[in-house]
CSV table of C-alpha atoms in Angstrom, one decimal:
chain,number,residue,atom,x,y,z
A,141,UNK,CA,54.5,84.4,116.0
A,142,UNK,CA,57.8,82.9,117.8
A,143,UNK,CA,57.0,80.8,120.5
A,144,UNK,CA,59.0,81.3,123.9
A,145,UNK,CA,61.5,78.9,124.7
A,146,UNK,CA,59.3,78.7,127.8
A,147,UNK,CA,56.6,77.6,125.8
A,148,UNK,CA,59.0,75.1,123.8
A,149,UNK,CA,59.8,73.5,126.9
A,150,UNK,CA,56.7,72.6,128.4
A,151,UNK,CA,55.4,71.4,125.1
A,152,UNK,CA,57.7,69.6,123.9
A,153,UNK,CA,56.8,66.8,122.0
A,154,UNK,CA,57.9,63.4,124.1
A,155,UNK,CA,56.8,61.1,121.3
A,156,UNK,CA,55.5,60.5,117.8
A,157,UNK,CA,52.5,58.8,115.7
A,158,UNK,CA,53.6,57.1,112.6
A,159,UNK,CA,50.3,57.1,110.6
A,160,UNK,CA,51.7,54.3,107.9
A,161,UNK,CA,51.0,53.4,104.5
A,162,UNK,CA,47.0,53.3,104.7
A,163,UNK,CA,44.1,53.6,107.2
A,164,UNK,CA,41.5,51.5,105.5
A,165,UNK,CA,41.2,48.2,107.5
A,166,UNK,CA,40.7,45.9,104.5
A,167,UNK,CA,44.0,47.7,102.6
A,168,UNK,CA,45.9,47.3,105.7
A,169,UNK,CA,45.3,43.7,106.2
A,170,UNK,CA,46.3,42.9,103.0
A,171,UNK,CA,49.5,45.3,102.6
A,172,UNK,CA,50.3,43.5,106.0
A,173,UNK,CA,50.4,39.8,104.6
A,174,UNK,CA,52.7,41.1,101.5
A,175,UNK,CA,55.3,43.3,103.3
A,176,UNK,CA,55.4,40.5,105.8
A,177,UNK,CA,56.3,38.2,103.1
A,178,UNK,CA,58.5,40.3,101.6
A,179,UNK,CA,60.6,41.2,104.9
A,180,UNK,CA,60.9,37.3,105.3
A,181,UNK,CA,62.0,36.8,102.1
A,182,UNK,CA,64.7,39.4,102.2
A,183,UNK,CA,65.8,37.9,105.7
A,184,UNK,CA,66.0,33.9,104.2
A,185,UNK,CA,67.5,35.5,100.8
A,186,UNK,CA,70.5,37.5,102.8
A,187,UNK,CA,71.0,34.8,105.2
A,188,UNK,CA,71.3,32.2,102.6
A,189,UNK,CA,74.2,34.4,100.5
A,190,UNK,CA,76.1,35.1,103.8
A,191,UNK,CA,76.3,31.4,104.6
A,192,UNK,CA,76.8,30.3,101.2
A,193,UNK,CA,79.9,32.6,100.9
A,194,UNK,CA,81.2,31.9,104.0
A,195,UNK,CA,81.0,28.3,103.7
A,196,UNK,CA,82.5,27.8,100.2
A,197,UNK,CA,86.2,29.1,99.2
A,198,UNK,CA,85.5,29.4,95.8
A,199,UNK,CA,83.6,32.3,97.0
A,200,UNK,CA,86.0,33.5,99.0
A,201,UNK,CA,86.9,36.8,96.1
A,202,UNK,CA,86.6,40.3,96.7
A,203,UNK,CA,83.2,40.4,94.7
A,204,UNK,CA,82.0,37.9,97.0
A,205,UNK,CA,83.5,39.8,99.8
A,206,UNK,CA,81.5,43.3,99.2
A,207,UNK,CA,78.5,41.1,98.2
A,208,UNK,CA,78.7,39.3,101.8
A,209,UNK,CA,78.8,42.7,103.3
A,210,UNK,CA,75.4,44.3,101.2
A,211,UNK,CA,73.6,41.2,102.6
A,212,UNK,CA,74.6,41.9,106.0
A,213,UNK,CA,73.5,45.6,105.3
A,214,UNK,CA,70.4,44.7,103.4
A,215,UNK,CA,69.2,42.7,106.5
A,216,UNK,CA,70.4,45.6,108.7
A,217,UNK,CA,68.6,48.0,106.2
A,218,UNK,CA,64.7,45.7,106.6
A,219,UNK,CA,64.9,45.6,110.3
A,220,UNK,CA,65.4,49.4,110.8
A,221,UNK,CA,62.2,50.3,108.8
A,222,UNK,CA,60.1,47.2,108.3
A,223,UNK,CA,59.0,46.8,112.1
A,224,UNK,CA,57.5,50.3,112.2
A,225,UNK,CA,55.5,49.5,108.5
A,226,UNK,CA,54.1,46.3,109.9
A,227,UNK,CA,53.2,47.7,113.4
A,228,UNK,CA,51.0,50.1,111.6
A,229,UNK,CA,50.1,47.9,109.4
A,230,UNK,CA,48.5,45.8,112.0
A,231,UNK,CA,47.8,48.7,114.0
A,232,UNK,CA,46.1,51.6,112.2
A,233,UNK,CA,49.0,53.6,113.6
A,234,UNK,CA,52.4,53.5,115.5
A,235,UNK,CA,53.6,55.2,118.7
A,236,UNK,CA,56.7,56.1,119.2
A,237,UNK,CA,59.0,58.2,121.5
A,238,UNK,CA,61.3,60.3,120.4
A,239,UNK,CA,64.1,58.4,121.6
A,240,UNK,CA,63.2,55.4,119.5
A,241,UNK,CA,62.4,57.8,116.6
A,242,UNK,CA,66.0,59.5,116.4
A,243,UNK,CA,67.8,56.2,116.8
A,244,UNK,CA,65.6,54.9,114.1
A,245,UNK,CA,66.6,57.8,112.1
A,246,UNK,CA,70.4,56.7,113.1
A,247,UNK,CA,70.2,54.1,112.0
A,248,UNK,CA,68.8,54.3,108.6
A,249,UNK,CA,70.9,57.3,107.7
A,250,UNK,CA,73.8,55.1,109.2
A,251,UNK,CA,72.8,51.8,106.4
A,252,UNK,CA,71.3,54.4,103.6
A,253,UNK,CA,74.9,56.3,103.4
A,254,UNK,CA,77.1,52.7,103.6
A,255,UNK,CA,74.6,51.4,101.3
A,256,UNK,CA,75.8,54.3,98.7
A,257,UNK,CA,79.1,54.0,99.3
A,258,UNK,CA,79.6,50.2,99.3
A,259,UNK,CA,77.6,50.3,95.8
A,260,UNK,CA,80.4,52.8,94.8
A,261,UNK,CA,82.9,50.4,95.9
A,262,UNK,CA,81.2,47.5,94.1
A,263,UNK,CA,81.1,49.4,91.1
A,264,UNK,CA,84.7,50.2,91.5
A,265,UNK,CA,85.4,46.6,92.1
A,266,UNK,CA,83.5,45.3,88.8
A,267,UNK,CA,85.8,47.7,87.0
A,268,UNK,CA,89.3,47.4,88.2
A,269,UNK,CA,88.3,43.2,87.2
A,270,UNK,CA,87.0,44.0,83.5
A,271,UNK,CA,89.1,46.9,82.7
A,272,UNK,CA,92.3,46.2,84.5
A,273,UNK,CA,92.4,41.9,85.0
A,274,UNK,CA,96.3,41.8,85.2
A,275,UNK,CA,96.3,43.9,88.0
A,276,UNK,CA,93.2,43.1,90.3
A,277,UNK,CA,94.9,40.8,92.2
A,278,UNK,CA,97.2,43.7,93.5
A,279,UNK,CA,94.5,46.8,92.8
A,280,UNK,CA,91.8,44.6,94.9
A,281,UNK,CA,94.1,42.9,97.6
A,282,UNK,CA,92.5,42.1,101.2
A,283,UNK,CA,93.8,45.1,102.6
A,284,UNK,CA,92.4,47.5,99.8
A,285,UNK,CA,88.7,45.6,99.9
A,286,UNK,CA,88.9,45.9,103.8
A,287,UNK,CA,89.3,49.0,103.8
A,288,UNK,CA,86.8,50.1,101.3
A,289,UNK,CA,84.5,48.2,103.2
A,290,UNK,CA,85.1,50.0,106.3
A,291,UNK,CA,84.9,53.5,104.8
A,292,UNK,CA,81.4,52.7,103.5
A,293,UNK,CA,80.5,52.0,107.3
A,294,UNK,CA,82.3,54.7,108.9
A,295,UNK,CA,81.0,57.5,106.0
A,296,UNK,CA,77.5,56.4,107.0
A,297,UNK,CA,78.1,57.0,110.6
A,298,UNK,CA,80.0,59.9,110.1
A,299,UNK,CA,76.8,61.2,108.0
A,300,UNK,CA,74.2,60.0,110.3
A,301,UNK,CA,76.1,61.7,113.4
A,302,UNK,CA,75.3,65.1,112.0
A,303,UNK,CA,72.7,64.6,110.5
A,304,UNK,CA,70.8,63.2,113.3
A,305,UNK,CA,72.6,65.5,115.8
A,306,UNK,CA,71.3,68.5,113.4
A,307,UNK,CA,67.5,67.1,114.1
A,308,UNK,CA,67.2,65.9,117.5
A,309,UNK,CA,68.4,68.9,118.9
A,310,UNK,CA,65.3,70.2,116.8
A,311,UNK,CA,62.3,71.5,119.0
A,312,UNK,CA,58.7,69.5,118.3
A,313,UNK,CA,55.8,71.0,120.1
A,314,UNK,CA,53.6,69.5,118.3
A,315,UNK,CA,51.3,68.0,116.2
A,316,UNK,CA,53.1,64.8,116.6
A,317,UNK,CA,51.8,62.9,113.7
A,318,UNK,CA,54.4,61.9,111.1
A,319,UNK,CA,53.1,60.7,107.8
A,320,UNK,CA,54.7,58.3,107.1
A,321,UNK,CA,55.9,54.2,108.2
A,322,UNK,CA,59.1,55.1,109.9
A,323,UNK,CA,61.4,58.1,111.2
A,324,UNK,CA,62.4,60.0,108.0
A,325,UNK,CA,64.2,63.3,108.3
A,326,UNK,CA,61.7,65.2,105.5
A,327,UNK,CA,58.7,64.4,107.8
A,328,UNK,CA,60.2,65.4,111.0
A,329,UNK,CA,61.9,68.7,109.7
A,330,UNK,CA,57.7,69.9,108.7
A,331,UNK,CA,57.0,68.9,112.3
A,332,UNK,CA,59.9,71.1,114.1
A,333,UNK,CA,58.5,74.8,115.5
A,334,UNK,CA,62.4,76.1,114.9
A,335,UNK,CA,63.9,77.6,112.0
A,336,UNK,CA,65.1,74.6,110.3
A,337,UNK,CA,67.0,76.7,107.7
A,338,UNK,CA,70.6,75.1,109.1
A,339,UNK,CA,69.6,71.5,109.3
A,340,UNK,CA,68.1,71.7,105.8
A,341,UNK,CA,71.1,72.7,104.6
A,342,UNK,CA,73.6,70.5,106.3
A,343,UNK,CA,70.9,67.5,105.4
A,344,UNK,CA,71.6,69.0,101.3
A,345,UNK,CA,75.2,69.4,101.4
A,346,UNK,CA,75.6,65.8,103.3
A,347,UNK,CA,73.0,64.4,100.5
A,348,UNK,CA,74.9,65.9,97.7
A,349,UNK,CA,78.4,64.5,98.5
A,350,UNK,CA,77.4,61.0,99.4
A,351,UNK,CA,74.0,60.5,97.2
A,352,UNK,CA,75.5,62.2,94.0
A,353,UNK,CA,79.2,61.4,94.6
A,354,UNK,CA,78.7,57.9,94.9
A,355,UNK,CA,76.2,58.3,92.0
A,356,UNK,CA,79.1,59.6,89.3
A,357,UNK,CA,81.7,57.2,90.5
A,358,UNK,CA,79.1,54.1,90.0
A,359,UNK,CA,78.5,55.4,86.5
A,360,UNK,CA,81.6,56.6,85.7
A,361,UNK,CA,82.8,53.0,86.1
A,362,UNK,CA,80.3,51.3,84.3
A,363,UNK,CA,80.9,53.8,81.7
A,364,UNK,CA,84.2,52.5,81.3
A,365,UNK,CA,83.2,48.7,81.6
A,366,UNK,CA,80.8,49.8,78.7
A,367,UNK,CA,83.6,51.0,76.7
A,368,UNK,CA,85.8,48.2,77.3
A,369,UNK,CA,83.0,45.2,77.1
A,370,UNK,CA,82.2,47.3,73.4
A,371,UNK,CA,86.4,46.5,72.5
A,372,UNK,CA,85.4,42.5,73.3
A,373,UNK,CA,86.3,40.4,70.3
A,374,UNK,CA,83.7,37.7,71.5
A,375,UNK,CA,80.3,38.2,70.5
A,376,UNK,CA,79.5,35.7,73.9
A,377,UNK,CA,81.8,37.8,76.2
A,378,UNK,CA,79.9,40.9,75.2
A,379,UNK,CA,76.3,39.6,75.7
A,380,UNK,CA,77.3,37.6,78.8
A,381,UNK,CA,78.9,41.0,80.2
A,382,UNK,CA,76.1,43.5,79.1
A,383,UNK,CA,73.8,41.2,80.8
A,384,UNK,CA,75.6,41.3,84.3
A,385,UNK,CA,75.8,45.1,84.0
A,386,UNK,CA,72.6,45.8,82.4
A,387,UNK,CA,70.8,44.1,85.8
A,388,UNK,CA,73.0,45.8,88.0
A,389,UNK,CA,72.6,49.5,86.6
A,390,UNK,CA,69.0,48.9,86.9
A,391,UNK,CA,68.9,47.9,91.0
A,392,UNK,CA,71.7,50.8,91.4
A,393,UNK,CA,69.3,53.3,88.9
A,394,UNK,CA,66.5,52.5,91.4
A,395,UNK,CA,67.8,53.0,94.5
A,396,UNK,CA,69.8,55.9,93.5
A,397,UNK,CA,67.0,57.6,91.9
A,398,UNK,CA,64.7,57.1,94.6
A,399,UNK,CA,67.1,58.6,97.2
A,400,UNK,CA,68.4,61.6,95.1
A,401,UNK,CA,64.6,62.5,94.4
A,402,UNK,CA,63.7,62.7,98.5
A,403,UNK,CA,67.2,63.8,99.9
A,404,UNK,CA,69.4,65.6,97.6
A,405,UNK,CA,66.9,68.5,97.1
A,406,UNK,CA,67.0,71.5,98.2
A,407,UNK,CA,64.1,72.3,100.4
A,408,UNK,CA,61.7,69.7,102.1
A,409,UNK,CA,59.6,67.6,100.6
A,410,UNK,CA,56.0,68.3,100.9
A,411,UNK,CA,54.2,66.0,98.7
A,412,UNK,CA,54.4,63.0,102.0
A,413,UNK,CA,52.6,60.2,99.7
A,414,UNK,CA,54.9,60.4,96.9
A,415,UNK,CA,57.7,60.1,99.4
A,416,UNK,CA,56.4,57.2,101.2
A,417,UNK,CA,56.1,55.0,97.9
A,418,UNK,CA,59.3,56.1,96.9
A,419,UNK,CA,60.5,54.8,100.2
A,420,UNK,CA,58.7,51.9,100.0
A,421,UNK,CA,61.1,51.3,96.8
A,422,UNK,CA,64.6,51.9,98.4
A,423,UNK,CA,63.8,50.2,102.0
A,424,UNK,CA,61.5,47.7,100.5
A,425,UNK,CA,62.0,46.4,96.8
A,426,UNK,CA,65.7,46.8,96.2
A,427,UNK,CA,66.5,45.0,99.7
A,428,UNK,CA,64.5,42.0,98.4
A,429,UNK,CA,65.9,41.9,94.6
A,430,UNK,CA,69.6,42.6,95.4
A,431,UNK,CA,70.4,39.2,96.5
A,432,UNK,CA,68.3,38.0,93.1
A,433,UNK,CA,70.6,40.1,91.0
A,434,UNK,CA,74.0,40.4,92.4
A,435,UNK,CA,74.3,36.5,93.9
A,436,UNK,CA,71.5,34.0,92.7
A,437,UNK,CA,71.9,34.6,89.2
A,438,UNK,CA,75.6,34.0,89.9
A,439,UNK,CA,76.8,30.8,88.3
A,440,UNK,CA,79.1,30.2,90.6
A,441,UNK,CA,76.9,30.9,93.6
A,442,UNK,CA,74.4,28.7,91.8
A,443,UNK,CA,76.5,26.2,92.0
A,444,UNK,CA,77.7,26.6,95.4
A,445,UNK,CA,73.7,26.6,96.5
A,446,UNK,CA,73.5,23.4,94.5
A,447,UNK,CA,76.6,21.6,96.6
A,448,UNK,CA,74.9,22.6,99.5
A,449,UNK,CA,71.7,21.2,99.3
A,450,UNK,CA,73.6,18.0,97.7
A,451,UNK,CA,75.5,17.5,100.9
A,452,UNK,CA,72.2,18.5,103.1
């Protein structure tokens, strides 16, 4: 039966309850002391990469350039989603109005759509350097990794404007209980009494053209580094360049994989505890290792870490 707008109006829902990841005390207490942990971690690791790069010119390259920028992002990315999971961590559950819930959902579209973009561009990056050497220096030039940068940041907002648009103006009139830690746009489409049919498909199309776009360029260029590391005459080049790669596909596989499974299907997701761990693993895990594979196991920010703690 179709509720009147009426209806709509005077119950319309003014704010949400975040059930979390589990409602058994001695779970929660425990789940708290980790993903507290963790959220630190990802903070000190981040922090540390953006001051070491900014404080040493030998890392002053446009690897180190889009690396600076994921840290920033990754830091971002934590303190959208991580506040929410701890406060019903500690809580049991977590209120929130819908105000706070759709710029949440802003902002993690916002970060989730750069995130896929600036991985494209890293990708991008890592191949223009082993494929084309002679000409980096002109095909990665200020300008050029500038301007990547800022297209990763303006196609997130450009996604998260319409996508967010495309759900608050949504009607909830109740229940208000989202299962799940934070503001996700699968949950909050099963809570809306309106056809839906419009959003889900903007949310789809907007899924398919970043999530899978920036999915075929990252492997279509490690494709080609694969080819071209395969051509190395050294047997040390090969190893030392399958390594770096083979770490990197993995953190991209993950995070890609998780976020193609939730968001670039065609229909909502129903099965709410599979999507929660599989959030867990894109807002979460790959935050934390990120830094571990991309910068610390660097040599050259190795040594840059080890100059700094020299001189301290």
């Amino acid at each position: 039966m179709e509720r009147s707008p009426e209806l709509v109006n005077m119950t319309r829902v003014q704010q949400f309850i975040l059930l979390g990841l589990s409602t058994r005390l001695d779970v929660r207490e425990a789940l708290f002391a980790v993903f507290l942990t963790l959220y630190l971690l990802t903070l000190l690791e981040n922090t540390l990469i953006i001051y070491l790069i900014c404080s040493h010119s030998e890392l002053h390259k446009p690897m180190y350039f889009f690396l600076g920028n994921l840290s920033c992002l990754e830091m971002c990315y934590v303190s959208v989603t991580m506040p929410s999971l701890l406060m019903g961590l500690w809580n049991g559950f977590y209120h929130i109005s819908f105000i706070a819930c759709m710029t949440q959902l802003f902002f993690f579209i916002v970060l989730v759509g750069t995130e896929c973009i600036l991985l494209a561009s890293m990708a991008y990056d890592r191949y223009v350097a082993i494929c084309h050497p002679l000409h980096y220096p002109i095909l990665m030039r200020p300008q050029v990794c500038m301007g990547l940068v800022l297209s990763s940041w303006l196609g997130g907002l450009l996604v998260s404007m319409v996508k967010t648009t495309c759900i608050a103006t949504l009607s909830y009139c109740g229940p208000n209980v989202l299962n799940h830690f934070f503001c996700d746009v699968s949950p909050l489409l099963n809570l809306s009494c309106t056809h839906v049919a419009l959003t889900e498909l903007v949310d789809f199309i907007s899924a398919i053209v970043i999530l899978w776009g920036c999915f075929l360029m990252t492997m279509a260029s490690y494709v080609a580094i694969g080819r071209t590391v395969l051509c190395m005459p050294s047997t040390t080049a090969r190893y030392k360049a399958f390594s770096t790669c083979a770490s990197h596909l993995v953190v991209v596989g993950i995070f890609y994989s998780a976020t193609i499974f939730i968001y670039a299907r065609p229909k909502r997701i129903d099965a709410m505890d599979l999507n929660k761990m599989l959030s867990v693993i894109y807002t979460v895990v790959t935050p934390m290792c990120n830094p571990v594979i991309y910068c610390l196991r660097n040599k050259e920010v190795q040594v840059a870490f080890y100059r700094t703690m020299h001189w301290s």
